[in-house]
Tab-separated table of C-alpha atoms in Angstrom:
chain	number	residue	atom	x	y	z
A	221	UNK	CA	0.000	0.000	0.000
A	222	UNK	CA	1.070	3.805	-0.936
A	223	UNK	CA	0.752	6.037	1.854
A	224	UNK	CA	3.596	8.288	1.911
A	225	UNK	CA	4.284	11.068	-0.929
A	226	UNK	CA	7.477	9.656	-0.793
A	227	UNK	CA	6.407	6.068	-1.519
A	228	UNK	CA	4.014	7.463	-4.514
A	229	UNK	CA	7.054	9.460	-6.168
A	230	UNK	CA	9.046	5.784	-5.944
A	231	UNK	CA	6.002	3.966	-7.689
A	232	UNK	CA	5.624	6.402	-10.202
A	233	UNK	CA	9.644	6.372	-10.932
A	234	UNK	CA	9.646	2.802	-11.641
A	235	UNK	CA	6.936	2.909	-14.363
A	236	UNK	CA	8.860	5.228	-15.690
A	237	UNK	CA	6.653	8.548	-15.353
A	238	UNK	CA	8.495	11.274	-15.628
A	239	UNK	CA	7.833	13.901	-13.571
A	240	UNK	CA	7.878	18.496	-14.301
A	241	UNK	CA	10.988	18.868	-12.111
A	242	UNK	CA	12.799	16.330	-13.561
A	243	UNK	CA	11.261	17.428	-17.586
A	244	UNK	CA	12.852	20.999	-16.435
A	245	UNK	CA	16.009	20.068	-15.250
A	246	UNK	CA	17.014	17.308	-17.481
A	247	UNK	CA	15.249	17.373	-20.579
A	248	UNK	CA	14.295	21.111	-20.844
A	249	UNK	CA	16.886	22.381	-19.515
A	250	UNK	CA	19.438	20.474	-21.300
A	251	UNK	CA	18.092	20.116	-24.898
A	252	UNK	CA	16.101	23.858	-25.367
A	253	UNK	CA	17.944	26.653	-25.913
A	254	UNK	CA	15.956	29.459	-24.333
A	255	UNK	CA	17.147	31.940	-27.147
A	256	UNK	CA	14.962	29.729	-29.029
A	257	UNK	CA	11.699	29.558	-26.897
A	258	UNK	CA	10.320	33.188	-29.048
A	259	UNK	CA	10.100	30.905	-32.108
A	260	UNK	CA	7.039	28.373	-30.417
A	261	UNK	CA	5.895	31.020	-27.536
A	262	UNK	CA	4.707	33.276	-30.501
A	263	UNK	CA	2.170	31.660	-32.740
A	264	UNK	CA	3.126	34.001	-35.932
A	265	UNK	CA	6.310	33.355	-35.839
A	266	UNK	CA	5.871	29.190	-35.880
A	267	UNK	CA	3.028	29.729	-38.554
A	268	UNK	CA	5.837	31.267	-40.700
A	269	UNK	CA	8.759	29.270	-39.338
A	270	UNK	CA	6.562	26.423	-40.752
A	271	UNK	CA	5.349	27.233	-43.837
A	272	UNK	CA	9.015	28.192	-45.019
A	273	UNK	CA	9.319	24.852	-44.186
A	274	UNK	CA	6.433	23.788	-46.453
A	275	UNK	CA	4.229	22.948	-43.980
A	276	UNK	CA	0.835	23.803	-43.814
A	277	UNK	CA	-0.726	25.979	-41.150
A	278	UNK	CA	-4.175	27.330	-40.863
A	279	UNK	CA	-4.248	30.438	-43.090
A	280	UNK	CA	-4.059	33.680	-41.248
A	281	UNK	CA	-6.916	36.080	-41.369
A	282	UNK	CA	-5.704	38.951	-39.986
A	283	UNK	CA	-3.754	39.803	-36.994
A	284	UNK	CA	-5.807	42.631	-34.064
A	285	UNK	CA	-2.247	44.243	-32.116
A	286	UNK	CA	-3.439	46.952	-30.482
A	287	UNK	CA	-6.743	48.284	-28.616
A	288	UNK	CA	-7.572	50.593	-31.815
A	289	UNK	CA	-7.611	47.796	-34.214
A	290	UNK	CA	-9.820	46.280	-32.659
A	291	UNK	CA	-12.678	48.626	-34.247
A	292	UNK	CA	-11.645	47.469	-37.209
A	293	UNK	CA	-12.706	44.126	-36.293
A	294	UNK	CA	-16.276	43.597	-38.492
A	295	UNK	CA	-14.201	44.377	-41.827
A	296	UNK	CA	-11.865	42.021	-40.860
A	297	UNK	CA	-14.505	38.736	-40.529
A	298	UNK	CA	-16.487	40.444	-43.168
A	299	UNK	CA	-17.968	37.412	-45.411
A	300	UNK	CA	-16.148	34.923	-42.892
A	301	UNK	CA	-19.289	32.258	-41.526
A	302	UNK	CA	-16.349	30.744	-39.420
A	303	UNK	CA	-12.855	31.389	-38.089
A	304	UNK	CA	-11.009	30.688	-34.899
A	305	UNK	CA	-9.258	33.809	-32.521
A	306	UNK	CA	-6.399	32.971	-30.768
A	307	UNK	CA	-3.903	34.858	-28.258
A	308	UNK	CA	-0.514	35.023	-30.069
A	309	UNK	CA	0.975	33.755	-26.909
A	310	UNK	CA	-1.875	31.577	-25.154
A	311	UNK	CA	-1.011	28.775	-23.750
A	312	UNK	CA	-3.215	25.737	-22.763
A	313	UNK	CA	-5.844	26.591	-25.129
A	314	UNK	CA	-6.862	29.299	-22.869
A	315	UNK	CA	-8.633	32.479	-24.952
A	316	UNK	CA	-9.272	30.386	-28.104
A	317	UNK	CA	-12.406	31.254	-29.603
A	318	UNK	CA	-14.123	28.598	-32.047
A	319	UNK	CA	-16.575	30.646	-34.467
A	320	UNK	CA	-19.052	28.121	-36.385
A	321	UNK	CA	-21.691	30.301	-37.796
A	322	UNK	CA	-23.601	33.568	-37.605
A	323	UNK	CA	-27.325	34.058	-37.746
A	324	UNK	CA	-28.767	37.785	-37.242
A	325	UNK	CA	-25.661	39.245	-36.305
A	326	UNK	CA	-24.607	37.164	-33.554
A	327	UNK	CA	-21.632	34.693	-33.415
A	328	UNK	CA	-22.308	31.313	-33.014
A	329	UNK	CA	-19.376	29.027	-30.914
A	330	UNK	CA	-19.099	25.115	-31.646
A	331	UNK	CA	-21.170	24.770	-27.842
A	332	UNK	CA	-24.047	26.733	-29.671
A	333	UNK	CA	-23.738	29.635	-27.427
A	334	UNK	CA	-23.991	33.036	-29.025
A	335	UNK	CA	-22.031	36.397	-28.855
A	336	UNK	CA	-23.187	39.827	-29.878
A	337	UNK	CA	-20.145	41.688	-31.840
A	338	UNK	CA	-19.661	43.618	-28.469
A	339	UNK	CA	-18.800	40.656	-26.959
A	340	UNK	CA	-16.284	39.507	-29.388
A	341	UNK	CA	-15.040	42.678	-29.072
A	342	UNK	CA	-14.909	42.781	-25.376
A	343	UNK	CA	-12.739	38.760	-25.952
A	344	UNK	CA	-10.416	40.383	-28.298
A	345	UNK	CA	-9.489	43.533	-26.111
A	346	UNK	CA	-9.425	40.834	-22.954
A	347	UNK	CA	-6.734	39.182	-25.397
A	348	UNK	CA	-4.547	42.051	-26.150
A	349	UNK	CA	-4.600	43.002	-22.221
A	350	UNK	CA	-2.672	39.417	-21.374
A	351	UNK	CA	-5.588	37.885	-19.732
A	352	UNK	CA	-4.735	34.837	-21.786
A	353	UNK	CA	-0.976	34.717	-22.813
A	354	UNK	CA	1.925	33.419	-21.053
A	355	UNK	CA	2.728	34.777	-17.823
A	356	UNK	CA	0.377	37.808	-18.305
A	357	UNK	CA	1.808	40.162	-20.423
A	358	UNK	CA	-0.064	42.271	-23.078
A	359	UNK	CA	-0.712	40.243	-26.316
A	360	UNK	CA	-2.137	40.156	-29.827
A	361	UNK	CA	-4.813	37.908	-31.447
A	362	UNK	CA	-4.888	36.349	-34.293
A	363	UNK	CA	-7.840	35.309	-36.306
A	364	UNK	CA	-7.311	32.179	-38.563
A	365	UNK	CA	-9.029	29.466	-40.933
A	366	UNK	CA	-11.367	27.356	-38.849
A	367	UNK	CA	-10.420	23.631	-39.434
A	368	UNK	CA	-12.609	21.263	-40.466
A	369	UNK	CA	-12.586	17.620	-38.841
A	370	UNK	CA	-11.651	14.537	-40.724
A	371	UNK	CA	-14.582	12.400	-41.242
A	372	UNK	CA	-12.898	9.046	-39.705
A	373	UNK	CA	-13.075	11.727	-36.104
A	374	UNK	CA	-16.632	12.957	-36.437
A	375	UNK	CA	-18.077	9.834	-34.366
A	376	UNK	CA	-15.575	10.489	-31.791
A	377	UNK	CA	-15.496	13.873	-31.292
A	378	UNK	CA	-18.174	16.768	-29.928
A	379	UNK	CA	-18.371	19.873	-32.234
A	380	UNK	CA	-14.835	20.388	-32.525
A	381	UNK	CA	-11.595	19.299	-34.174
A	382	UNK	CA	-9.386	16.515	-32.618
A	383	UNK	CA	-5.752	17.664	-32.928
A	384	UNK	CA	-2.926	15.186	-32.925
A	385	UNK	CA	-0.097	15.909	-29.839
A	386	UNK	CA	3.041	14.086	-30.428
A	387	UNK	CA	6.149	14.509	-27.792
A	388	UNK	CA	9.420	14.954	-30.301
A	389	UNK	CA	12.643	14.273	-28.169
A	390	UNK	CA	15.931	14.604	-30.146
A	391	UNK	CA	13.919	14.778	-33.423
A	392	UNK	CA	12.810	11.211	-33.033
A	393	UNK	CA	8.236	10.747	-32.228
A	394	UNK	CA	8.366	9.263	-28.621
A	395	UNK	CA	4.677	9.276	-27.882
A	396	UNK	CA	1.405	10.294	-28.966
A	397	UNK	CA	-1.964	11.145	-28.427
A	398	UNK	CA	-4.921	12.171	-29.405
A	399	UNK	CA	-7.326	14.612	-27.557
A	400	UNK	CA	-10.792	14.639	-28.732
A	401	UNK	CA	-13.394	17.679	-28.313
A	402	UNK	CA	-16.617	17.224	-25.379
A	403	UNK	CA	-19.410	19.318	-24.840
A	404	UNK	CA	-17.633	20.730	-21.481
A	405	UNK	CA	-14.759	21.418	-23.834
A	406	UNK	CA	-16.919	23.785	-25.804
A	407	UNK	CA	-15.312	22.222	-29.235
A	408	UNK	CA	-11.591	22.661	-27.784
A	409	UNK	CA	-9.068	19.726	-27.607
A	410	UNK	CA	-7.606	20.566	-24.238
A	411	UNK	CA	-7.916	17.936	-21.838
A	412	UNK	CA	-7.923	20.242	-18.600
A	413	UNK	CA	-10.701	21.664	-20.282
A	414	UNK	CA	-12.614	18.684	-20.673
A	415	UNK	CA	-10.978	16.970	-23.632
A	416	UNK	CA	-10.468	13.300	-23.914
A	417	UNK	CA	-6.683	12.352	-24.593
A	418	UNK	CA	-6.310	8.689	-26.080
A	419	UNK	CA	-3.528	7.368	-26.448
A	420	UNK	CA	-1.782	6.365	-30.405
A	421	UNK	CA	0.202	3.562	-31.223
A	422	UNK	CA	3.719	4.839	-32.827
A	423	UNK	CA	4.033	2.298	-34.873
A	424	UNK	CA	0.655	1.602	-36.831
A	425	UNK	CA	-1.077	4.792	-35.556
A	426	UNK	CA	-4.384	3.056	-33.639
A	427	UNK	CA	-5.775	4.834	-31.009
A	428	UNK	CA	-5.582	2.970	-27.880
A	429	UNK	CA	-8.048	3.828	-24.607
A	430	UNK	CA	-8.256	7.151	-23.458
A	431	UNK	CA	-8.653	9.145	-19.899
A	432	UNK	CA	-11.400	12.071	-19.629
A	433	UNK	CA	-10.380	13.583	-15.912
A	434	UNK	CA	-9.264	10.715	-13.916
A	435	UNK	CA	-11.345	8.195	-15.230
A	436	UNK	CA	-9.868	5.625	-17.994
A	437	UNK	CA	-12.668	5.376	-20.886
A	438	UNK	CA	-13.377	3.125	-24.312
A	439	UNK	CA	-16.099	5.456	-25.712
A	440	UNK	CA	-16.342	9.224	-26.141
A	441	UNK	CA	-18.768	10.258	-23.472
A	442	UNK	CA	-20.669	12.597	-25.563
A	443	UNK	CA	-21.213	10.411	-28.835
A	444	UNK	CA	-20.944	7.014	-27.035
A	445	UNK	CA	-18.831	5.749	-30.097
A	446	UNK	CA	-15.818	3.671	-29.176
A	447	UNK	CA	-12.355	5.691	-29.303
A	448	UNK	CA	-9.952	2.333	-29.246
A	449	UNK	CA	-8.884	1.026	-32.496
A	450	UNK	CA	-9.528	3.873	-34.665
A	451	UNK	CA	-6.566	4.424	-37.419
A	452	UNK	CA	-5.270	7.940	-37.902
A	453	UNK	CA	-5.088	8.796	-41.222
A	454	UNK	CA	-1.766	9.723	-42.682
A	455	UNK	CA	0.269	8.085	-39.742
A	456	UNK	CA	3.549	8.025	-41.608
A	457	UNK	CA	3.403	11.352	-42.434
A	458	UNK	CA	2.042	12.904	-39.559
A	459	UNK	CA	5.103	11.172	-37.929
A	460	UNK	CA	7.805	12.602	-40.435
A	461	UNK	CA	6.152	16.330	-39.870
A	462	UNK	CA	6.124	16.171	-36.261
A	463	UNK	CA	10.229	14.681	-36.629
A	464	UNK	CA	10.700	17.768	-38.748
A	465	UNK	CA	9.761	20.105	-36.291
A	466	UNK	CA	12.732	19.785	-34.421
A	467	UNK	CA	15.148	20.819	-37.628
A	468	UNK	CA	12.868	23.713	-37.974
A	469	UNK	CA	13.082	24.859	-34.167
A	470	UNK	CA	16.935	23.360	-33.268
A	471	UNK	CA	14.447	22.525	-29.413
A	472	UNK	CA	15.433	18.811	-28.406
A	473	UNK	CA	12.294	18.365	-26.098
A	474	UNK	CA	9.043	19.618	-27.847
A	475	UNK	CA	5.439	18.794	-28.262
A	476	UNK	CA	4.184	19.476	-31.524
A	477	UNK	CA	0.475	19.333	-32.433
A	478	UNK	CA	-1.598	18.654	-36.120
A	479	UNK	CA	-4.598	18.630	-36.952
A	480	UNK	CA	-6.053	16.860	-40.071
A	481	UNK	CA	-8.374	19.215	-41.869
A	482	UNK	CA	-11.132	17.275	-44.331
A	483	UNK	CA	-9.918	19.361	-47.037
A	484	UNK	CA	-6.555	20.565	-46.854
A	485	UNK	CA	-5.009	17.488	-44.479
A	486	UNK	CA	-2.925	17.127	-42.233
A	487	UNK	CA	-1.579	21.117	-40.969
A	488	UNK	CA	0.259	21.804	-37.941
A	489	UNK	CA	-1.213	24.431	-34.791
A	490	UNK	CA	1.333	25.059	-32.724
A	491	UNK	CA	4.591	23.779	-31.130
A	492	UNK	CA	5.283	23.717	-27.514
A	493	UNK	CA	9.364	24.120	-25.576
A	494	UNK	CA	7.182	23.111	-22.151
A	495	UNK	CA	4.915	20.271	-23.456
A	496	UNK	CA	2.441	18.680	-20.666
A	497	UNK	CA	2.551	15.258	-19.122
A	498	UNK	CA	-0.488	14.008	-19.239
A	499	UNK	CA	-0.014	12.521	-22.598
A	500	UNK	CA	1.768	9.685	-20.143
A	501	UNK	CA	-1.810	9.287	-18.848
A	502	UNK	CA	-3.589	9.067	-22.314
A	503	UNK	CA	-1.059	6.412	-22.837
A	504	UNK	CA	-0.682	4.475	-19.639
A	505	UNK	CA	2.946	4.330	-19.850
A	506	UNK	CA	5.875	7.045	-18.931
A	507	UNK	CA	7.894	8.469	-20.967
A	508	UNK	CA	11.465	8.068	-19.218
A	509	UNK	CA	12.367	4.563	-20.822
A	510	UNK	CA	12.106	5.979	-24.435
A	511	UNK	CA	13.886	9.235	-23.886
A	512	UNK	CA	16.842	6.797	-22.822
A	513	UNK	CA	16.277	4.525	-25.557
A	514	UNK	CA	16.869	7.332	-27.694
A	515	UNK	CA	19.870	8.640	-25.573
A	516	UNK	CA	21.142	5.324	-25.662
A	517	UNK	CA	20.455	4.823	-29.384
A	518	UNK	CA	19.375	7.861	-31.216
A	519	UNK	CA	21.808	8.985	-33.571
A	520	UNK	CA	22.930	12.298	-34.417
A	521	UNK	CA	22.780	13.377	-38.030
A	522	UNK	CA	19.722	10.840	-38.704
A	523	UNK	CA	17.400	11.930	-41.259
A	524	UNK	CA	13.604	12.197	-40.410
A	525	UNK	CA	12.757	8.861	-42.250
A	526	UNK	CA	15.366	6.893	-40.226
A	527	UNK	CA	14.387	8.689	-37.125
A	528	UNK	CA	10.335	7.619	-37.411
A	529	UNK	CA	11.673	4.330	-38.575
A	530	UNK	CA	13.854	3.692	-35.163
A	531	UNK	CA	10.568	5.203	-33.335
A	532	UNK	CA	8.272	2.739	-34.903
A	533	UNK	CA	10.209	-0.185	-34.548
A	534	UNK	CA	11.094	0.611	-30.595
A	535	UNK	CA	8.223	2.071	-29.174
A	536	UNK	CA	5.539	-0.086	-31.268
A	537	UNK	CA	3.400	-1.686	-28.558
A	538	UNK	CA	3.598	-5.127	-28.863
């Protein structure tokens, strides 16, 4: 029996969970430059980082930077039925505003709540204040292309678009997840918001069971469809895009999420230097043994097909 903190830190240690203080001190601290953080902190700067790369990003609307701008707002989404507003530096999914439809002047979000265009307003000037970013400061918001979900997730996901989180450690996939939309997520994939993260194979990219709160689940509790065995589309790729994103940002320890759009496919939302841990949870297994299988093994100068191809073949479950 567990009854000590102590004894709990132990278990969790030797099912190889890994832990924040130890991610800071020695993964984070070691493999991410913090000249380089400004490059994934700032959402502009990754959408261009990545489509210099070539790879796809939800296209940019417009950009609201200061308080006057934001007047300018109903020419902006002029003709636009849907769109998404994001802080430039939000973190968490915190501030992001999913736009579905109008009807009579009002904004309609993914839960089917409404806002008058004072309210969007009022959202967009709470953006540029901080309320949203990254330790507070004042911010910008962008307004982008509102993705549209991939018919293999529409049983499996509640008015919103399931993105695809993959953990990138030394440029080589160590473990995946996806999080799926709920109604308390209002059409967001963040699992402290309500989200369900499930778990992804590496190696054939099947979704495995999946944890909504603290409670392990095999069906999406909105839709009642089951969320095990369902094959990403595009695995192989979505693995060599996500190995990519550590040439593009030179950080060793990253989180990089995708989302596969019905039309367009598979485009990329954001990266994260200071990825979360629960994607250990989704997955029911820690993440410590494969970032030392790829200290151990991992070699430098691999290209991104040899790198998905040593992640497939070692973390594959069996």
């Amino acid at each position: 029996m567990i009854t000590f903190p102590w004894q709990r830190a132990r278990a969790l240690r030797a099912h190889g969970v890994l832990g924040m203080n130890q991610r800071n001190g020695d993964f984070i601290a070691r493999v991410n430059p913090r000249r380089l953080y400004p490059l994934v902190d700032d959402k502009v700067r990754t959408k261009t980082l990545a489509q210099a790369a070539g790879i796809q990003v939800p296209e940019l609307y417009g950009l609201i930077a200061i308080q006057h701008q934001v007047l300018d707002l109903p020419k902006l989404l002029e003709g636009r039925e849907d769109f998404v507003v994001k802080p430039v530096n939000g973190s968490g999914g915190n501030g992001v505003l999913v736009i579905v439809g109008r009807r009579k002047g009002r904004y309609r979000k993914a839960s089917g709540a409404q806002l008058t265009e004072d309210e969007l307003e009022h959202h967009v000037s709470n953006t540029l204040s901080g309320l949203y970013s990254l330790g507070g400061q004042p911010d910008a918001a962008m307004i982008e292309y509102r993705v549209k979900v991939d018919p293999v997730f529409e049983p499996i996901s509640h008015q919103g678009v399931p993105d695809l989180r993959t953990v990138v450690y030394k440029g080589y996939p160590v473990l995946a997840m996806v999080r799926l939309p709920t109604a308390l997520s209002d059409g967001k994939a963040n699992l402290h918001q309500g989200a369900i993260g499930a778990g992804i194979d590496i190696a054939t990219g099947l979704t495995g069971r999946g944890v909504w709160r603290n409670e392990v689940i095999d069906e999406h509790i909105d839709t009642g469809n089951p969320i095990t065995g369902v094959q990403v589309p595009q695995w192989e790729t979505l693995l060599e895009l996500a190995a990519r994103c550590y040439d593009i940002s030179g950080l060793g320890y990253l989180g990089v999420d995708f989302v596969l759009d019905r039309d367009f496919g598979p485009m990329m939302l954001e990266m994260n230097a200071r990825p979360g841990l629960n994607i250990q949870i989704a997955n029911q297994t820690g993440l410590l043994p494969r970032l030392a299988t790829v200290d151990a093994h991992g070699r430098q100068g691999a290209s991104v097909a040899e790198r998905v191809a040593f992640a497939q073949e070692r973390f594959g479950r069996a």
